[in-house]
Coordinates of C-alpha atoms in Angstrom, one line a residue:
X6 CA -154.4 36.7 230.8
X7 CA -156.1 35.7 234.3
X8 CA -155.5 38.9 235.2
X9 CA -158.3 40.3 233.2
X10 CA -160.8 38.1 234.8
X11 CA -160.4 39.6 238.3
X12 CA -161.5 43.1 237.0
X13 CA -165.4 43.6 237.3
X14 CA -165.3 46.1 234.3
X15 CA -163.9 43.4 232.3
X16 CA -166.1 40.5 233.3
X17 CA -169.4 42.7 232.7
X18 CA -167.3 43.4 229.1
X19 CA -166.6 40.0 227.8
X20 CA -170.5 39.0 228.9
X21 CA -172.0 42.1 227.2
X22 CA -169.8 41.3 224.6
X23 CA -170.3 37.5 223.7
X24 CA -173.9 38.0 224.2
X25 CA -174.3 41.0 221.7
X26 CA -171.6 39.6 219.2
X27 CA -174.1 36.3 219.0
X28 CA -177.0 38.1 218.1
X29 CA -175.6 40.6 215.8
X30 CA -173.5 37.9 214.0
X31 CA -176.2 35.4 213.9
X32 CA -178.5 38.3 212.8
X33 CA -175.9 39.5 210.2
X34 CA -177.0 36.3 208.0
X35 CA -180.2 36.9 207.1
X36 CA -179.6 40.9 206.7
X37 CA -176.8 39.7 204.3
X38 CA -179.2 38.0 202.5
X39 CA -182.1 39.8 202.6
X40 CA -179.4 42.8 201.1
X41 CA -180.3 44.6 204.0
X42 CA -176.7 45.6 205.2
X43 CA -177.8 49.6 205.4
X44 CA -180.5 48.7 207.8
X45 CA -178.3 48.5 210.5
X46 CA -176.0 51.7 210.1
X47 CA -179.6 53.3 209.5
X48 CA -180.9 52.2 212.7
X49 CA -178.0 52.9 214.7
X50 CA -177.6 56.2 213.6
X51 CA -181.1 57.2 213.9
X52 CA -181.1 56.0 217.2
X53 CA -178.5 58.5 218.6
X54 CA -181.5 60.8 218.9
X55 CA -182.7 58.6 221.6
X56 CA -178.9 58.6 223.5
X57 CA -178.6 62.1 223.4
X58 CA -182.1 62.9 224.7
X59 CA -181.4 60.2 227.5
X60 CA -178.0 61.9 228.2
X61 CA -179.7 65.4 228.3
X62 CA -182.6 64.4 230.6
X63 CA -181.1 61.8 232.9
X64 CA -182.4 58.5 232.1
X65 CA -180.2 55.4 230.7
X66 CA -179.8 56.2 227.2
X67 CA -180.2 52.3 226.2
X68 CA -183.5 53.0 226.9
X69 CA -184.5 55.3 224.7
X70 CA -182.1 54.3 222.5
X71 CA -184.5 51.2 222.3
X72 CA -187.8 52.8 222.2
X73 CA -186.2 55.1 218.5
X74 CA -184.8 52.4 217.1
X75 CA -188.1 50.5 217.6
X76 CA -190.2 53.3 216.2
X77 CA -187.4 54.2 213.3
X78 CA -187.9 50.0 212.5
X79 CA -191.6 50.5 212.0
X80 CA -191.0 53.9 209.7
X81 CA -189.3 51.8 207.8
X82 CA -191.3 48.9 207.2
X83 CA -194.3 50.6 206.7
X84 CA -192.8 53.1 204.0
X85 CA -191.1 50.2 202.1
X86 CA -194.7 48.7 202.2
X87 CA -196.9 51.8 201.1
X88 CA -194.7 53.8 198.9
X89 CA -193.2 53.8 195.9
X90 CA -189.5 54.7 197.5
X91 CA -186.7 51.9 197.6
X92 CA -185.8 50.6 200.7
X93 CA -182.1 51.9 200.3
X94 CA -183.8 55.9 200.5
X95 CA -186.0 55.3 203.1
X96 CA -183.1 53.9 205.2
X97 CA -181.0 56.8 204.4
X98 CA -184.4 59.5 205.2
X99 CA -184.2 57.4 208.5
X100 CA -180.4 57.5 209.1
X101 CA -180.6 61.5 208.2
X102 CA -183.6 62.8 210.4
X103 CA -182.7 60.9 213.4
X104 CA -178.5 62.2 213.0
X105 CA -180.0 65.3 212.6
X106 CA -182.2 65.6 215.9
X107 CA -179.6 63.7 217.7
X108 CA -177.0 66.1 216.9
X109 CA -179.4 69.0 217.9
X110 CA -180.2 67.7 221.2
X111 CA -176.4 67.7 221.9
X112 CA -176.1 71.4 221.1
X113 CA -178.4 71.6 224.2
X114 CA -175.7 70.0 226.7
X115 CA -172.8 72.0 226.8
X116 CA -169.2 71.2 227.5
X117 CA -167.2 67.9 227.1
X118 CA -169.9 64.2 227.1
X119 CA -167.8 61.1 227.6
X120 CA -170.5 59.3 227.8
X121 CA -172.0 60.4 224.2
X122 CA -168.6 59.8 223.0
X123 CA -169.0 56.5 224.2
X124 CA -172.0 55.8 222.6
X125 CA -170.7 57.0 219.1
X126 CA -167.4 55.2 218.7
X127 CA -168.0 52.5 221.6
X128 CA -166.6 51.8 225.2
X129 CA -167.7 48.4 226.6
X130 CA -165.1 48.7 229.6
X131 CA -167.2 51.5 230.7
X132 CA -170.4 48.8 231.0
X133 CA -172.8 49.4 234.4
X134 CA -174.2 46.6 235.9
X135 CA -177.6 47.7 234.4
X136 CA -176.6 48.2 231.2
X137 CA -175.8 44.2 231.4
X138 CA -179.1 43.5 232.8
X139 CA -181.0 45.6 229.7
X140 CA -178.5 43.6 227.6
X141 CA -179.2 40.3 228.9
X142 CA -183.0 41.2 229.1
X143 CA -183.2 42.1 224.9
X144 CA -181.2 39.0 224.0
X145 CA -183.9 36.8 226.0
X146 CA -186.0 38.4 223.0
X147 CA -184.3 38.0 220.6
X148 CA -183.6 33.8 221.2
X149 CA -187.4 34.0 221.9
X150 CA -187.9 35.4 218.8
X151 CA -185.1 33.1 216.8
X152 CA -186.5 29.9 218.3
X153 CA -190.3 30.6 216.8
X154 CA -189.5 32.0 213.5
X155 CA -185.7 30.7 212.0
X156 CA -186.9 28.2 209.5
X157 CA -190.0 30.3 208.7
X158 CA -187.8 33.5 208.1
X159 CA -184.8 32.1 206.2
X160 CA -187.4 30.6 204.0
X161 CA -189.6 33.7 203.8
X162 CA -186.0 35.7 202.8
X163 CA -185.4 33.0 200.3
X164 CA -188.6 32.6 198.5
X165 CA -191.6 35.0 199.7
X166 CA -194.2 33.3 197.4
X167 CA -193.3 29.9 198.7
X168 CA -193.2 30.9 202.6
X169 CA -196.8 32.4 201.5
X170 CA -198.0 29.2 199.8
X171 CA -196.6 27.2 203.1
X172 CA -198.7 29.6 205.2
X173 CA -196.7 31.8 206.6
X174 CA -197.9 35.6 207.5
X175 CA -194.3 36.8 205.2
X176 CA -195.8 40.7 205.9
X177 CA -195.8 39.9 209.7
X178 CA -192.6 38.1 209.6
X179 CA -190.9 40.9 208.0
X180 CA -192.3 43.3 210.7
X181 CA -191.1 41.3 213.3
X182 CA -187.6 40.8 211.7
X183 CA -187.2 44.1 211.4
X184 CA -188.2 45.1 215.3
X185 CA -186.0 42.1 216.3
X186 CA -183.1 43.4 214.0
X187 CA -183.4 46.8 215.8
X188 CA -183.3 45.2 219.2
X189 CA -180.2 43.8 217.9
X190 CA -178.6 46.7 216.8
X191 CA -179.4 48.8 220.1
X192 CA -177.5 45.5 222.1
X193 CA -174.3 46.4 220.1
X194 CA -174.5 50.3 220.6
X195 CA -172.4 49.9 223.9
X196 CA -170.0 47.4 222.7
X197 CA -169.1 49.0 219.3
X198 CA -170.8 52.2 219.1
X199 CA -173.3 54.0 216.5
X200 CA -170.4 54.4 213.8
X201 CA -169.3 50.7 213.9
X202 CA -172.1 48.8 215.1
X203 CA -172.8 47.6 211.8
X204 CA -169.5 46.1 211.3
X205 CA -170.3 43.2 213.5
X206 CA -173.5 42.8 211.8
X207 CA -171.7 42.5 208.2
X208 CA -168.1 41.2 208.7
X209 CA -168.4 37.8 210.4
X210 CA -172.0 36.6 208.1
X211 CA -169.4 37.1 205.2
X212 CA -166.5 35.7 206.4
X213 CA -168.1 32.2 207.6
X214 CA -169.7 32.1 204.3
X215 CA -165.4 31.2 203.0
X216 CA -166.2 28.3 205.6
X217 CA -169.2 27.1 204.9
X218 CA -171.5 24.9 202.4
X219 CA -174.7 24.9 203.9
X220 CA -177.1 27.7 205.4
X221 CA -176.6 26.0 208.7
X222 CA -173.1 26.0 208.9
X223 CA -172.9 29.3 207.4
X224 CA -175.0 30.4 210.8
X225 CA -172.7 28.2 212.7
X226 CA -169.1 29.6 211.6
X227 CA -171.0 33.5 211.7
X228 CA -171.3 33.2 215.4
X229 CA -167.4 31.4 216.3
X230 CA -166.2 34.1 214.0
X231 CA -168.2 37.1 215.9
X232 CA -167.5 35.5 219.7
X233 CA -163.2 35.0 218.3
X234 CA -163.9 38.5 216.7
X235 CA -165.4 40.7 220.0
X236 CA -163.2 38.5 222.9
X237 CA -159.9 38.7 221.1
X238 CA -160.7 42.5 220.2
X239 CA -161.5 43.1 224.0
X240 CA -158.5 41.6 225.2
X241 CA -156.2 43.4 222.8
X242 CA -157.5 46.3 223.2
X243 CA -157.0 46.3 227.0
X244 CA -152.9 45.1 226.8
X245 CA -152.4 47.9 223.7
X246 CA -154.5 50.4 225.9
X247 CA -156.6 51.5 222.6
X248 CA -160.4 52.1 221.8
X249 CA -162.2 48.5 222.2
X250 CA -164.7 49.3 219.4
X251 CA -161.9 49.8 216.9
X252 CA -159.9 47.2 217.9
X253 CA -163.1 44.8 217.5
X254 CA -163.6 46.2 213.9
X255 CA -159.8 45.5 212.9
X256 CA -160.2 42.0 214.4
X257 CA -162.5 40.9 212.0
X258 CA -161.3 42.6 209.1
X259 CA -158.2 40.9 209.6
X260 CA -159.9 37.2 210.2
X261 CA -162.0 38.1 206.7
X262 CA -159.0 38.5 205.2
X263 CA -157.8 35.1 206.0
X264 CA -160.8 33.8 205.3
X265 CA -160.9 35.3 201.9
X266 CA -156.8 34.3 201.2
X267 CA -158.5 30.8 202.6
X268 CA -161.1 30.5 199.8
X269 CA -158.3 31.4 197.5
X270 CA -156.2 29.1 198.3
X271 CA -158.8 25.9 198.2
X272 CA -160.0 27.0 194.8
X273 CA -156.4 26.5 193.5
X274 CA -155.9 23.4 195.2
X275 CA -159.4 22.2 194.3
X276 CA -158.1 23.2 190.2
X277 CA -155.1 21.0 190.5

């Protein structure tokens, strides 16, 4: 076990890891129950235009990565907010058009990308030093942005017209939810990749909510479930020699199954 410590690969990992598992689990709550849970495939898929053209033209794909996902976020808002189209559509217009430019810059570099391969299903080991700076750097955001606005948005997702009647700007709220939510999603492109990046976003919110009887304890058990679900992944993955991302994914479908036998089990006892 000490042994994976020594490796630099592994240390830049684990950090990336725990620090884009507590965003996207903590996150995960109030896209769970805001019924958002599509945002974040749409986001993530969408933003592989921005990897591939930073692949193609030499410049960290994070980056760009970033900078789509931001401008994808504001699409969306602002659609949901001037159109008649359900939020579930525009997500899925979002998802589509970027997929598809994505996949056409890709035609334009030929032979074999590991690196876009990463991107798409997920390679943490393969983590630069910069791409653990960028990731530190977005989660100072995001805290930023989670110590200003938590009560304000959990209220504003539970009851708009009462957030409004507090004073609280709910259409400016939900913008800036929806950029931070983005940010969020881009942090857990390296660790999980486009196709499972959502996972992390979805699985542990539900499982702590087997745990929990409060809002703030459901927030709580998200976060130990996401940090147990990405460290345990990363270290299995590296004795079974198998894809991290995967691994990660499996992880915490298996703890959300022993949270839901869990539940079960209580409810019995609770009968009796």
């Amino acid at each position: 076990m000490k042994e994976i410590l020594t490796f630099p690969f592994m240390q830049h990992a684990l950090l990336a890891g725990a620090i884009a598992s507590f965003f996207l689990s903590l996150f995960g709550v109030f896209v769970t129950l805001k019924r958002l849970s599509f945002f974040g495939d749409g986001i993530a898929h969408a933003s592989l235009s921005g990897i591939a053209l930073g692949v193609l033209i030499g410049v960290n794909p994070l980056w760009l990565a970033l900078i789509v996902a931001l401008f994808f976020a504001t699409g969306i808002y602002f659609l949901e907010k001037k159109t008649p189209i359900p939020v579930d559509a525009i997500i899925g217009l979002i998802f589509s058009g970027g997929m598809a430019i994505g996949i056409l810059l890709m035609s334009f570099k030929r032979g074999y990308q590991p690196e876009l391969i990463g991107y798409l299903f997920g390679n943490i080991l393969t983590i630069s030093k910069q791409d653990l700076l960028i990731t530190i750097f977005l989660g100072g955001l995001i805290i930023l942005f989670l110590l200003l606005f938590q009560r304000s948005l959990a209220l504003t997702i539970l009851d708009e017209e009462e957030a409004s009647l507090c004073g609280i700007k709910v259409n400016l709220l939900e913008f800036l939810f929806y950029i931070a939510l983005a940010i969020t999603i881009v942090l857990g492109l390296k660790l999980l990749g486009i196709v499972l990046v959502s996972a992390l976003l979805i699985i542990p919110p539900i499982t702590a909510k087997f745990f929990s009887n409060s809002f703030k304890r459901v927030l709580l058990n998200s976060v130990i479930i996401g940090e147990i679900t990405v460290i345990s992944g990363l270290i299995l993955s590296y004795y079974l020699d198998t894809p991290s991302g995967a691994v990660i994914v499996l992880v915490g479908i298996f703890l959300f199954g022993v949270g839901g036998i869990f539940h079960l089990l209580r409810g019995k006892i609770k009968v009796r």
